[in-house]
CSV table of C-alpha atoms in Angstrom, one decimal:
chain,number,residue,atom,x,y,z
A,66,UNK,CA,7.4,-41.1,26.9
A,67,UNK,CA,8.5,-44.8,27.1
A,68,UNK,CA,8.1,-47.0,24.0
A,69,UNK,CA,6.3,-50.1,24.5
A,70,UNK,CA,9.1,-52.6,22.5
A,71,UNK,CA,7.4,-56.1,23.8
A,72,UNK,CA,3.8,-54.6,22.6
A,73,UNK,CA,5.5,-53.7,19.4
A,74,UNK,CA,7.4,-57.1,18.9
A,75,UNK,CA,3.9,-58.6,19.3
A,76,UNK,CA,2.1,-56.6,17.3
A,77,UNK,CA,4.1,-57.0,14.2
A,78,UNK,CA,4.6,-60.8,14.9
A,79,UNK,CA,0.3,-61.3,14.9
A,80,UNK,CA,0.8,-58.3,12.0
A,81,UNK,CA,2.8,-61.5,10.1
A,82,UNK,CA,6.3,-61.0,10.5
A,83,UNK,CA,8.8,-63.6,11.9
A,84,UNK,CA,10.6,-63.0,15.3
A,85,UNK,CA,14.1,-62.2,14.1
A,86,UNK,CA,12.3,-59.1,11.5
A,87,UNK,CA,9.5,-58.1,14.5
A,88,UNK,CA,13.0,-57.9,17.0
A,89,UNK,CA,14.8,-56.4,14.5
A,90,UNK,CA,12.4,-53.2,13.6
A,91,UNK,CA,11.5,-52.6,17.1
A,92,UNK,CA,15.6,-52.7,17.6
A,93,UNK,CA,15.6,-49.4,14.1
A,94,UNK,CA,12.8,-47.9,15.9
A,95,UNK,CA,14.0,-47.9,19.6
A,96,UNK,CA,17.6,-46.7,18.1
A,97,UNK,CA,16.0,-44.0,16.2
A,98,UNK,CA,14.2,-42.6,18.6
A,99,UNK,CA,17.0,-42.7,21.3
A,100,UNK,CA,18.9,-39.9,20.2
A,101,UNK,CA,18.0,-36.9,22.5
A,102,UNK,CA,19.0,-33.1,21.4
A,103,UNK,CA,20.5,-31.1,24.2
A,104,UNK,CA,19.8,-27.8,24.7
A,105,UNK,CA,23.2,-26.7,24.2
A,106,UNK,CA,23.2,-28.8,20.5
A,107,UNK,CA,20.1,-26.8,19.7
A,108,UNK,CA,21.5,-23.7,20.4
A,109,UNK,CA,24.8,-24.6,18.4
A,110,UNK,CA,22.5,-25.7,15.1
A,111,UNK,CA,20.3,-22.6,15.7
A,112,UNK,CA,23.2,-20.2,15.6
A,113,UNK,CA,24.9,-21.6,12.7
A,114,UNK,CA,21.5,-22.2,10.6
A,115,UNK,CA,21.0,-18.0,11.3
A,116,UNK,CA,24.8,-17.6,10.2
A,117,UNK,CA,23.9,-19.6,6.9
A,118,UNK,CA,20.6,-17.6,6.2
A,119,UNK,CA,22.4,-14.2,6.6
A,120,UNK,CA,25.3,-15.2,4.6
A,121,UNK,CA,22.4,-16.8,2.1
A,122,UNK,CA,20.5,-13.5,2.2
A,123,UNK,CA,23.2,-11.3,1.2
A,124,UNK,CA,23.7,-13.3,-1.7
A,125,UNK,CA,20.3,-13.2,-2.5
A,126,UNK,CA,20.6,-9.7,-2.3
A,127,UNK,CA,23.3,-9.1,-4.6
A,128,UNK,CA,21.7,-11.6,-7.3
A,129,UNK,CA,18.5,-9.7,-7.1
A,130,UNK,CA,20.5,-5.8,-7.4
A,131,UNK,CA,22.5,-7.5,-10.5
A,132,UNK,CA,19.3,-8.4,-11.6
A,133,UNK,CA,17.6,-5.1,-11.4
A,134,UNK,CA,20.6,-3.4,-12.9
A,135,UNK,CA,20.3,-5.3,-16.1
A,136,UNK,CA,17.0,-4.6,-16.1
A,137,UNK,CA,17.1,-1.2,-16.1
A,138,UNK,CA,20.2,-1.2,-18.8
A,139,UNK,CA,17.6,-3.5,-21.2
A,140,UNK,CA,14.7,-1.0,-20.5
A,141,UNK,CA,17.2,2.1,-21.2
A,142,UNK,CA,18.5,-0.2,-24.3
A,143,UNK,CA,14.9,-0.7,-25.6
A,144,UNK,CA,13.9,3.3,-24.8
A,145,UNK,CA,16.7,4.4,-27.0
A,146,UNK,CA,15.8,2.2,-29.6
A,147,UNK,CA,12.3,3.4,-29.5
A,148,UNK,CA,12.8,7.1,-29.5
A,149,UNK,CA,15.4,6.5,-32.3
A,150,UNK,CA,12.0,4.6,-34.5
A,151,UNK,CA,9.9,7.1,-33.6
A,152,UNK,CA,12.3,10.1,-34.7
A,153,UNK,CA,13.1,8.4,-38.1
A,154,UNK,CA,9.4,8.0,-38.6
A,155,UNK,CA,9.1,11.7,-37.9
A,156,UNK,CA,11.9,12.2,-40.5
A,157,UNK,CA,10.4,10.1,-42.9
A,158,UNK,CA,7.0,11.6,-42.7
A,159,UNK,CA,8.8,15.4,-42.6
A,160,UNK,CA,10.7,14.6,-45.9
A,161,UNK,CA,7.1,13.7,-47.9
């Protein structure tokens, strides 16, 4: 698809900008739109973007195990301490 840089260097000259700043964004817009991706170059970013999401995932996955581990040890904390209220209250209401 070609880019129309005389139509756009007029249109932003009637749009109210000078000649040197109309030249000068078509210049920004033609230059940013030139660079082309090979096939090759996306294959390259695809691979190593995969690389980085396993390596991410596994990470992930070992956060979210530590997670669940201390989870469990606070809900085996807070079961103790539970069953150790409940059987002083037994106790207590025993001894009357």
């Amino acid at each position: 698809m070609a880019f129309d840089t005389l139509g756009a260097a007029r249109r932003l000259r009637e749009g109210g900008a000078d000649e040197p700043l109309a030249e000068a964004v078509v210049e920004v817009v033609v230059d940013a739109t030139d660079a082309h991706v090979t096939r090759e170059h996306f294959d390259q970013r695809m691979a190593s973007s995969d690389e980085r999401m396993v390596s991410f995932e596994h990470r992930m996955d070992a956060r979210f195990e530590a997670f669940r581990a201390e989870m469990y040890r606070a809900l085996a904390i807070q079961g103790g301490v539970i069953l150790g209220g409940v059987g002083v209250i037994v106790a207590l209401v025993e001894s009357l």
